[in-house]
Coordinates of C-alpha atoms and ligand atoms in Angstrom, one line a residue:
M1 CA 35.6 37.3 -2.5
N2 CA 39.1 38.5 -1.8
T3 CA 40.2 39.9 -5.1
R4 CA 41.9 43.3 -5.2
P5 CA 39.9 46.2 -6.5
V6 CA 40.6 47.3 -10.1
V7 CA 41.0 50.8 -11.3
L8 CA 40.7 51.4 -15.1
A9 CA 42.8 54.0 -16.9
I10 CA 41.7 55.1 -20.4
D11 CA 44.1 57.1 -22.5
D12 CA 45.2 56.9 -26.2
E13 CA 48.8 57.8 -25.3
P14 CA 50.7 54.6 -24.3
Q15 CA 53.4 56.6 -22.4
N16 CA 50.7 58.3 -20.2
L17 CA 49.3 54.9 -19.3
F18 CA 52.9 53.6 -18.7
M19 CA 53.5 56.6 -16.4
L20 CA 50.2 55.9 -14.5
K21 CA 51.1 52.3 -14.1
A22 CA 54.5 53.2 -12.7
A23 CA 53.0 55.8 -10.3
L24 CA 50.3 53.5 -8.9
E25 CA 52.3 50.3 -8.8
D26 CA 52.6 49.8 -5.1
C27 CA 48.9 50.8 -4.3
N28 CA 46.3 48.3 -2.9
F29 CA 44.5 47.9 -6.2
D30 CA 45.3 46.7 -9.7
L31 CA 45.5 49.2 -12.5
I32 CA 44.3 48.0 -15.9
T33 CA 44.5 50.1 -19.0
A34 CA 42.6 50.7 -22.2
G35 CA 43.8 52.6 -25.2
S36 CA 40.5 54.1 -26.3
G37 CA 37.0 54.9 -25.0
K38 CA 35.5 51.9 -26.9
E39 CA 38.1 49.5 -25.4
G40 CA 37.4 51.0 -21.9
I41 CA 33.7 50.4 -22.2
E42 CA 34.3 46.8 -23.2
V43 CA 36.4 46.3 -20.1
L44 CA 33.8 47.9 -17.9
C45 CA 31.1 45.7 -19.3
E46 CA 33.0 42.7 -18.2
R47 CA 34.2 43.7 -14.8
E48 CA 33.3 46.0 -12.0
C49 CA 36.0 48.7 -11.4
A50 CA 36.5 50.9 -8.3
A51 CA 37.3 54.0 -10.4
I52 CA 38.0 55.2 -13.9
L53 CA 40.8 57.6 -14.8
L54 CA 39.7 59.0 -18.1
D55 CA 41.7 61.2 -20.5
V56 CA 39.5 63.9 -21.9
H57 CA 41.4 64.4 -25.2
M58 CA 41.3 61.3 -27.3
P59 CA 40.7 60.9 -31.0
D60 CA 37.4 59.3 -32.3
M61 CA 35.6 59.2 -29.0
D62 CA 36.8 61.8 -26.4
G63 CA 36.5 61.5 -22.6
F64 CA 33.1 63.1 -22.3
E65 CA 31.6 61.0 -24.9
T66 CA 33.1 57.9 -23.4
A67 CA 31.7 58.9 -20.0
L68 CA 28.2 59.3 -21.5
W69 CA 28.4 55.9 -23.1
V70 CA 29.5 54.3 -19.8
R71 CA 26.6 55.9 -17.9
A72 CA 24.2 54.9 -20.7
R73 CA 25.2 51.3 -20.0
G74 CA 24.1 51.7 -16.4
I75 CA 27.6 51.7 -15.1
H76 CA 28.0 54.1 -12.2
T77 CA 31.7 53.8 -11.5
P78 CA 33.2 57.1 -10.3
I79 CA 35.2 58.9 -13.1
I80 CA 38.1 61.2 -12.7
F81 CA 38.8 63.1 -15.8
I82 CA 42.4 63.9 -16.7
T83 CA 42.9 66.9 -18.9
A84 CA 45.9 68.9 -20.0
I85 CA 45.0 72.4 -19.1
K86 CA 42.6 74.1 -16.8
Q87 CA 39.6 75.1 -18.9
G88 CA 36.7 77.4 -18.1
Q89 CA 33.6 76.6 -15.9
S90 CA 31.4 75.4 -18.8
Y91 CA 34.1 72.8 -19.6
A92 CA 33.9 71.5 -16.1
M93 CA 30.1 71.5 -16.2
R94 CA 30.2 69.4 -19.3
G95 CA 32.4 67.0 -17.5
Y96 CA 30.2 66.8 -14.4
E97 CA 27.1 66.3 -16.6
A98 CA 28.9 63.4 -18.3
G99 CA 29.4 61.8 -14.9
A100 CA 32.7 63.1 -13.6
V101 CA 33.3 63.1 -9.9
D102 CA 36.6 65.0 -10.2
F103 CA 39.2 66.6 -12.5
L104 CA 42.9 66.2 -12.5
F105 CA 45.3 68.4 -14.5
K106 CA 48.5 67.6 -16.3
P107 CA 51.2 67.5 -15.3
L108 CA 49.8 65.2 -12.6
N109 CA 50.6 65.7 -9.0
L110 CA 51.1 62.0 -8.1
N111 CA 50.3 62.5 -4.4
I112 CA 47.0 64.1 -5.2
L113 CA 46.3 61.4 -7.8
R114 CA 47.0 58.6 -5.3
A115 CA 45.0 60.3 -2.5
K116 CA 41.9 60.8 -4.8
I117 CA 42.0 57.3 -6.1
S118 CA 42.6 55.8 -2.6
V119 CA 39.4 57.5 -1.4
L120 CA 37.4 56.0 -4.3
V121 CA 38.9 52.6 -3.9
E122 CA 38.1 52.7 -0.1
L123 CA 34.5 53.7 -0.9
F124 CA 34.2 50.9 -3.4
Q125 CA 35.5 48.4 -0.9
R126 CA 33.1 49.6 1.8
K127 CA 30.2 49.4 -0.7
R128 CA 31.3 45.9 -1.7
E129 CA 31.4 44.8 2.0
V130 CA 27.9 46.1 2.6
E131 CA 26.6 44.3 -0.5
I132 CA 28.2 41.0 0.6
K133 CA 26.8 41.4 4.0
A134 CA 23.3 42.1 2.6
V135 CA 23.5 39.0 0.3
R136 CA 24.6 36.9 3.3
N137 CA 21.7 38.3 5.4
V138 CA 19.3 37.5 2.7
E139 CA 20.8 34.0 2.3
S140 CA 20.6 33.3 6.0
A141 CA 17.0 34.6 6.2
E142 CA 16.1 32.4 3.3
R143 CA 17.9 29.4 4.8
R144 CA 16.0 30.0 8.1
Y145 CA 12.7 30.4 6.3
R146 CA 13.4 27.2 4.3
D147 CA 14.4 25.3 7.5
L148 CA 11.2 26.5 9.2
V149 CA 9.0 25.5 6.2
E150 CA 10.8 22.2 5.6
G151 CA 10.7 21.5 9.3
I152 CA 7.0 21.0 9.5
P153 CA 6.8 17.2 9.4
N154 CA 3.2 16.6 8.6
G155 CA 2.5 19.7 6.6
I156 CA 3.0 20.7 3.0
V157 CA 3.6 24.5 2.6
W158 CA 2.9 25.7 -0.9
T159 CA 2.2 28.8 -3.0
S160 CA 0.3 29.1 -6.3
I161 CA -0.3 31.9 -8.7
A162 CA -3.9 33.1 -8.1
D163 CA -4.6 33.8 -11.8
N164 CA -3.8 30.4 -13.2
G165 CA -3.5 28.0 -10.2
V166 CA 0.0 27.0 -11.0
F167 CA 2.1 26.0 -8.0
N168 CA 5.3 28.0 -7.8
F169 CA 6.6 26.6 -4.5
V170 CA 6.0 23.4 -2.6
S171 CA 7.9 22.2 0.4
S172 CA 9.9 19.1 0.0
S173 CA 7.7 17.3 2.5
A174 CA 5.1 17.1 -0.3
Q175 CA 6.8 14.0 -1.7
K176 CA 7.0 12.3 1.6
I177 CA 3.4 13.1 2.6
S178 CA 1.5 12.8 -0.7
G179 CA 3.9 10.7 -2.8
Y180 CA 3.9 13.3 -5.6
P181 CA 7.3 15.1 -6.1
A182 CA 7.4 18.9 -6.3
R183 CA 7.6 18.8 -10.1
D184 CA 4.2 17.1 -10.3
W185 CA 2.7 19.8 -8.1
S186 CA 4.0 22.5 -10.4
A187 CA 3.3 20.7 -13.7
R188 CA -0.5 21.1 -13.7
R189 CA -2.9 23.8 -12.7
Y190 CA -4.9 23.5 -9.5
F191 CA -3.0 20.3 -8.5
L192 CA -4.7 20.2 -5.1
I193 CA -8.1 19.8 -6.8
M194 CA -6.6 17.1 -9.1
I195 CA -5.4 14.9 -6.3
S196 CA -8.4 15.4 -4.1
H197 CA -10.8 12.5 -3.5
P198 CA -13.7 12.7 -6.1
D199 CA -16.2 13.3 -3.3
D200 CA -14.2 16.2 -2.0
V201 CA -13.3 17.9 -5.3
E202 CA -16.3 20.2 -4.8
T203 CA -15.2 21.2 -1.3
V204 CA -11.7 22.2 -2.6
G205 CA -13.1 23.9 -5.7
T206 CA -15.6 25.9 -3.7
A207 CA -12.9 27.1 -1.3
I208 CA -10.6 28.2 -4.1
G209 CA -13.6 29.8 -5.9
S210 CA -14.4 31.9 -2.8
L211 CA -10.7 32.9 -2.6
L212 CA -10.8 34.1 -6.2
A213 CA -14.1 35.9 -5.4
G214 CA -12.2 37.9 -2.7
A215 CA -12.3 35.9 0.5
G216 CA -8.9 36.5 2.1
H217 CA -8.7 33.1 3.8
V218 CA -10.3 29.7 3.6
D219 CA -10.0 26.6 5.7
F220 CA -11.3 23.1 4.9
E221 CA -10.8 19.4 5.3
H222 CA -10.6 17.0 2.3
R223 CA -9.3 13.6 1.3
V224 CA -6.3 13.3 -1.0
I225 CA -5.5 10.2 -3.1
R226 CA -1.8 9.7 -2.6
A227 CA 0.5 8.7 -5.5
D228 CA 0.3 5.1 -4.4
G229 CA -3.5 5.1 -4.5
T230 CA -4.0 5.2 -0.7
E231 CA -6.3 7.8 0.8
M232 CA -5.4 10.4 3.4
W233 CA -7.1 13.2 5.2
M234 CA -5.8 16.8 5.0
H235 CA -6.7 20.1 6.6
T236 CA -5.9 22.9 4.3
T237 CA -5.6 26.6 5.1
I238 CA -5.2 29.1 2.2
R239 CA -4.6 32.8 2.4
T240 CA -4.3 35.3 -0.4
G241 CA -1.2 37.4 -0.6
E242 CA 0.8 39.4 -3.0
H243 CA 4.2 38.5 -4.5
R244 CA 6.0 40.8 -6.9
G245 CA 2.8 42.5 -7.9
D246 CA 0.9 39.3 -8.5
L247 CA -1.8 37.7 -6.3
E248 CA -0.8 34.4 -4.9
H249 CA -2.4 31.7 -2.8
R250 CA -0.4 30.6 0.2
G251 CA -1.4 27.2 1.6
L252 CA -0.6 24.8 4.4
S253 CA -2.0 21.3 3.8
F254 CA -1.7 19.3 7.0
D255 CA -1.9 15.5 7.2
I256 CA -4.7 14.8 9.7
T257 CA -5.2 11.1 8.8
S258 CA -4.4 9.8 12.3
L259 CA -6.5 12.5 13.9
K260 CA -9.4 11.5 11.7
K261 CA -8.9 7.8 12.6
T262 CA -9.0 8.7 16.3
E263 CA -12.1 10.8 15.7
Q264 CA -13.7 7.8 13.8
S265 CA -12.8 5.4 16.6
L266 CA -14.1 7.8 19.2
R267 CA -17.4 8.0 17.3
E268 CA -17.6 4.2 17.1
T269 CA -16.8 4.0 20.8
I270 CA -19.7 6.4 21.5
V271 CA -22.0 4.2 19.4
I272 CA -20.9 1.1 21.2
R273 CA -21.3 2.8 24.5
D274 CA -24.9 3.9 23.7
E275 CA -25.7 0.4 22.4
F276 CA -24.2 -1.0 25.5
I277 CA -26.2 1.2 27.8
S278 CA -29.4 0.3 26.1
I279 CA -28.6 -3.4 26.2
A280 CA -27.4 -3.3 29.8
S281 CA -30.4 -1.4 31.1
H282 CA -32.8 -3.7 29.3
E283 CA -30.9 -6.8 30.6
L284 CA -30.7 -5.6 34.1
K285 CA -34.4 -4.7 34.2
T286 CA -35.6 -8.0 32.9
P287 CA -34.9 -10.1 36.0
L288 CA -36.2 -7.3 38.2
T289 CA -39.8 -7.5 36.9
P290 CA -40.6 -11.1 38.1
L291 CA -38.7 -10.4 41.3
Q292 CA -40.8 -7.4 41.9
L293 CA -44.0 -9.4 41.2
Q294 CA -43.0 -12.1 43.6
I295 CA -42.3 -9.6 46.4
E296 CA -45.5 -7.8 45.8
G297 CA -47.4 -11.1 46.0
F298 CA -45.7 -11.9 49.3
Q299 CA -46.5 -8.4 50.6
R300 CA -50.2 -8.8 49.7
L301 CA -50.4 -12.2 51.5
A302 CA -48.6 -10.7 54.5
K303 CA -51.0 -7.8 54.6
R304 CA -54.0 -10.1 54.6
G305 CA -52.3 -12.3 57.3
E306 CA -52.4 -15.3 54.9
L307 CA -48.7 -15.9 54.5
H308 CA -48.6 -18.7 57.1
R309 CA -51.4 -20.5 55.2
M310 CA -49.3 -21.1 52.1
P311 CA -47.9 -24.7 51.8
P312 CA -44.2 -24.7 52.4
E313 CA -43.4 -26.2 49.0
T314 CA -45.2 -23.3 47.3
V315 CA -43.3 -20.7 49.4
N316 CA -40.1 -22.6 48.5
R317 CA -40.9 -22.6 44.8
M318 CA -41.7 -18.9 44.8
L319 CA -38.5 -18.1 46.7
G320 CA -36.6 -20.3 44.3
V321 CA -37.8 -18.3 41.3
S322 CA -36.9 -15.1 43.2
A323 CA -33.5 -16.5 44.0
A324 CA -32.9 -17.4 40.4
Q325 CA -33.7 -13.9 39.3
V326 CA -31.4 -12.4 41.9
D327 CA -28.7 -14.9 40.7
L328 CA -29.2 -13.8 37.1
L329 CA -29.1 -10.1 38.1
N330 CA -26.0 -10.8 40.1
R331 CA -24.3 -12.5 37.2
R332 CA -25.1 -9.7 34.8
V333 CA -23.9 -7.0 37.1
N334 CA -20.7 -8.9 37.5
Q335 CA -20.3 -9.2 33.8
L336 CA -20.7 -5.5 33.4
L337 CA -18.1 -4.8 36.2
E338 CA -15.8 -7.4 34.6
I339 CA -15.9 -5.6 31.3
S340 CA -14.5 -2.4 32.7
S341 CA -11.7 -4.3 34.5
I342 CA -10.9 -6.1 31.2
K343 CA -10.7 -2.8 29.4
A344 CA -8.4 -1.4 32.1
G345 CA -6.3 -4.5 31.8
K346 CA -6.9 -5.2 35.5
V347 CA -8.1 -8.8 35.3
T348 CA -5.7 -11.2 36.9
I349 CA -5.9 -14.8 37.8
E350 CA -4.9 -16.6 41.0
A351 CA -4.0 -20.1 40.0
R352 CA -3.8 -23.0 42.5
E353 CA -4.0 -26.8 42.2
V354 CA -7.5 -28.0 41.8
D355 CA -9.4 -31.0 40.6
L356 CA -11.1 -29.9 37.4
A357 CA -13.6 -32.8 37.6
A358 CA -14.9 -31.5 40.9
L359 CA -15.0 -28.0 39.5
V360 CA -17.2 -29.1 36.5
R361 CA -19.5 -31.0 38.8
K362 CA -19.9 -28.0 41.0
A363 CA -20.8 -25.8 38.0
V364 CA -23.4 -28.4 36.8
D365 CA -24.9 -28.5 40.3
L366 CA -25.7 -24.9 40.2
F367 CA -28.1 -25.7 37.3
E368 CA -29.7 -28.7 38.9
A369 CA -32.9 -27.0 39.9
N370 CA -33.2 -25.4 36.4
P371 CA -36.7 -26.1 35.1
T372 CA -35.7 -26.0 31.4
I373 CA -33.9 -29.2 31.4
K374 CA -34.9 -32.6 32.9
R375 CA -32.6 -34.3 35.3
E376 CA -32.1 -37.3 33.0
D377 CA -31.1 -35.0 30.1
W378 CA -27.8 -34.1 31.7
K379 CA -25.1 -36.3 30.3
L380 CA -21.9 -36.1 32.2
N381 CA -18.8 -37.8 31.0
L382 CA -16.2 -36.7 33.4
A383 CA -12.7 -38.2 34.0
E384 CA -12.3 -39.3 37.6
E385 CA -9.9 -36.7 38.6
V386 CA -8.0 -34.1 36.6
K387 CA -5.5 -32.1 38.6
G388 CA -4.3 -28.8 37.2
H389 CA -3.2 -25.3 38.1
V390 CA -6.1 -22.9 37.4
D391 CA -7.9 -20.1 39.0
P392 CA -11.0 -22.1 40.2
D393 CA -13.4 -19.1 40.5
R394 CA -12.6 -17.8 37.0
I395 CA -12.8 -21.3 35.4
E396 CA -16.1 -21.9 37.2
Q397 CA -17.3 -18.6 35.7
V398 CA -16.4 -19.8 32.2
L399 CA -18.1 -23.2 32.8
V400 CA -21.3 -21.6 34.2
N401 CA -21.4 -19.3 31.2
L402 CA -21.1 -22.2 28.7
I403 CA -23.7 -24.3 30.5
D404 CA -26.0 -21.3 30.8
N405 CA -25.8 -20.7 27.1
A406 CA -26.3 -24.5 26.4
I407 CA -29.5 -24.3 28.3
K408 CA -30.6 -20.9 26.9
Y409 CA -30.0 -21.8 23.3
G410 CA -30.4 -25.6 23.7
L411 CA -34.2 -25.8 23.0
G412 CA -34.6 -27.9 26.2
K413 CA -32.8 -30.9 24.6
P414 CA -30.1 -33.0 26.4
I415 CA -26.8 -31.4 27.3
E416 CA -23.6 -33.4 27.3
I417 CA -20.5 -32.3 29.3
T418 CA -17.2 -34.1 28.9
L419 CA -14.0 -33.6 30.7
R420 CA -10.8 -35.4 29.6
E421 CA -7.1 -35.0 29.8
N422 CA -5.3 -34.7 26.5
A423 CA -1.6 -33.9 25.9
G424 CA -1.0 -32.0 29.2
H425 CA -4.3 -30.2 28.8
A426 CA -7.7 -30.5 30.4
E427 CA -10.5 -30.4 27.8
V428 CA -14.0 -29.5 28.8
T429 CA -16.7 -29.8 26.1
V430 CA -20.2 -28.5 26.5
V431 CA -22.5 -29.9 23.8
D432 CA -26.1 -28.9 23.2
R433 CA -28.6 -29.8 20.4
G434 CA -30.2 -26.4 20.2
I435 CA -30.4 -23.6 17.6
G436 CA -26.7 -23.8 16.6
I437 CA -24.6 -20.9 15.2
P438 CA -24.2 -20.0 11.5
A439 CA -20.5 -20.4 10.4
E440 CA -20.1 -16.7 9.6
D441 CA -21.0 -15.8 13.2
Q442 CA -18.8 -18.4 15.0
Q443 CA -15.7 -16.0 15.4
R444 CA -17.6 -12.8 16.0
I445 CA -19.6 -14.1 19.0
F446 CA -16.4 -14.1 21.1
K447 CA -16.1 -10.3 20.7
R448 CA -17.6 -7.8 23.0
F449 CA -21.4 -7.3 22.7
E450 CA -21.5 -9.6 19.7
R451 CA -24.6 -11.8 19.4
A452 CA -26.0 -14.0 16.7
V453 CA -29.6 -14.1 17.9
S454 CA -32.4 -11.6 17.9
P455 CA -32.8 -9.8 21.3
S456 CA -36.5 -10.2 21.1
N457 CA -36.1 -14.0 21.2
Y458 CA -33.2 -14.4 23.6
S459 CA -32.1 -12.0 26.3
G460 CA -28.4 -11.4 26.8
M461 CA -25.7 -8.8 26.7
G462 CA -23.1 -10.5 24.4
L463 CA -20.5 -10.4 27.1
G464 CA -20.3 -14.0 28.4
L465 CA -18.1 -15.5 25.6
F466 CA -16.0 -12.4 25.5
I467 CA -15.2 -12.6 29.2
S468 CA -14.7 -16.4 28.9
R469 CA -12.2 -16.0 26.1
Q470 CA -10.2 -13.4 28.2
I471 CA -10.1 -15.8 31.1
A472 CA -9.0 -18.7 28.8
D473 CA -6.3 -16.4 27.4
L474 CA -5.0 -15.5 30.9
H475 CA -4.7 -19.3 31.5
E476 CA -2.9 -19.7 28.2
G477 CA -5.8 -21.8 27.2
I478 CA -8.2 -21.9 24.2
I479 CA -11.9 -21.6 23.9
S480 CA -13.5 -22.7 20.6
V481 CA -16.8 -23.7 19.0
E482 CA -18.0 -26.1 16.5
S483 CA -21.6 -25.7 15.5
R484 CA -24.3 -26.2 12.8
P485 CA -27.5 -24.2 12.7
N486 CA -30.5 -26.2 14.0
E487 CA -28.2 -29.1 15.0
G488 CA -26.5 -27.7 18.1
S489 CA -23.2 -26.4 19.3
A490 CA -20.0 -27.8 21.0
F491 CA -17.9 -25.3 23.0
K492 CA -14.5 -26.6 24.0
L493 CA -12.3 -25.1 26.7
S494 CA -8.8 -26.4 26.6
L495 CA -6.4 -25.5 29.5
P496 CA -2.8 -26.3 30.1
L497 CA -2.6 -28.3 33.4
D498 CA 0.9 -27.1 34.2
L499 CA 0.0 -23.4 34.5
E500 CA 2.8 -23.0 37.1
N501 CA 5.2 -22.5 34.3
V502 CA 3.1 -20.0 32.4
A503 CA 4.6 -16.5 32.8
G504 CA 2.8 -13.6 34.3
V505 CA 0.3 -15.5 36.4
Q506 CA -0.3 -14.3 39.9
R507 CA -0.3 -17.0 42.5
Ligands
ADP1 P1 -25.3 -13.7 25.5 O1 -25.6 -15.1 25.6 O2 -25.5 -12.9 26.7 O3 -25.8 -13.1 24.2 P2 -22.6 -14.7 25.0 O4 -21.3 -13.9 24.9 O5 -22.5 -15.7 26.1 O6 -23.7 -13.6 25.3 O7 -22.9 -15.3 23.7 C1 -22.8 -14.6 22.5 C2 -23.7 -15.1 21.4 O8 -23.2 -16.4 21.0 C3 -25.1 -15.3 21.8 O9 -25.9 -14.1 21.8 C4 -25.5 -16.4 20.8 O10 -25.9 -15.7 19.6 C5 -24.3 -17.2 20.6 N1 -24.3 -18.4 21.4 C6 -23.5 -18.6 22.5 N2 -23.7 -19.9 23.0 C7 -24.5 -20.5 22.1 C8 -25.1 -21.8 22.0 N3 -24.8 -22.8 22.9 N4 -25.9 -22.1 21.0 C9 -26.2 -21.1 20.1 N5 -25.7 -19.9 20.1 C10 -24.9 -19.6 21.1

């Protein structure tokens, strides 16, 4: 504000006012005039003046009376009384009581008049500067406070009147976070309770109740139903404070939805880990028991010196059983190791040109000695030679897993393995006529630890198909199943033959 200060002169004699105007014309303030006390008061009610020059002797309302009315209106502008003659002390006292800061006597000494008014104008300007500065300071403090409050991205800062629960401030983040605009927050009492999830209303209500009962501070987690109907988790802290003599609640409600999700998934991970440990320890122990029995049997015979008397075919058979257990153990340990590599994204493939028909034959040969299925029940339908770029060890691992499952879940019935070339792909199908898989389980069994059988009927860790699918993916291939319960299953592995052109493959 750069307006010039204003000095008000009140006198019923126009020539006096005219004279004052002329005398103060070139000063750094504007002189405005009023012809009566009443008129002067009206001016003062409308604008702030730096000083008042007030003639004492006026008809109707004299200078003292005018001064009293001015003060009665709460206006504290300094007043200089102008009077004709020097009166006694009681006269001056009356003037000071009415609010005078000074007296000037007629005829006026213009230099003294100017000097006195200048001092008052100067004081007025200083005061105005200090006030402007104070307002600016308050504004900048408020702006900073607002910036701080609004700058909390995931939190809603709010205050509510303790007595009635009406929100009287809510940061603008409320709309973004909760979907409810600030006016909704202040429209109803205890809005935080209103928007809380029905199951958490009691938590919020109890917390606010304990604040009202005198607790200085509460802290709780609750769900909020956003304006769009979705659910979110909040952590709310409320403190009681005082504002203009009233108790208020000051709250910070923080969006902790993603934190909660992480917590939930960590909990699930712990459950999966515990499940996994119990499955893994069971599955690793199972092959150990027969192995231990075999070894103890041999030890007993050796102790009695009877080992050499055993017919070679018996020894061979017993060792065969032991070897099968070691093999099983080996495969399970490998699966477990593999799973951590997959989790760490460390599984890679090393593709080279191989004959997939030879690879399938090799996998089948590993099961030749298997007692569950008779030699004539293997039905192989393999193309002569199918050349492709694959990682032979990894693909053998998939085939062994599919054949192993076909035997395990195949009820000892014939198993048919087909290899054919189709549209640039090698397709291996392993078909059994065993227990089959219900439709609702056919996708799930490719996930980690997922099984569709009871562990008491069939041992297993639920990892084979998961690992097989990862390997198929790394080859840009597909592994799928068609099955009907009690009729059997057909697992198909389809691999592009020209893997050389598949990106990201290590060779
Ligand atoms: P595991 O056999 O160790 O349980 P897999 O990942 O190899 O683990 O298989 C997952 C689940 O898929 C099995 O537990 C079983 O329920 C089902 N499954 C797999 N292959 C067959 C099959 N040939 N016949 C019926 N069910 C099968």
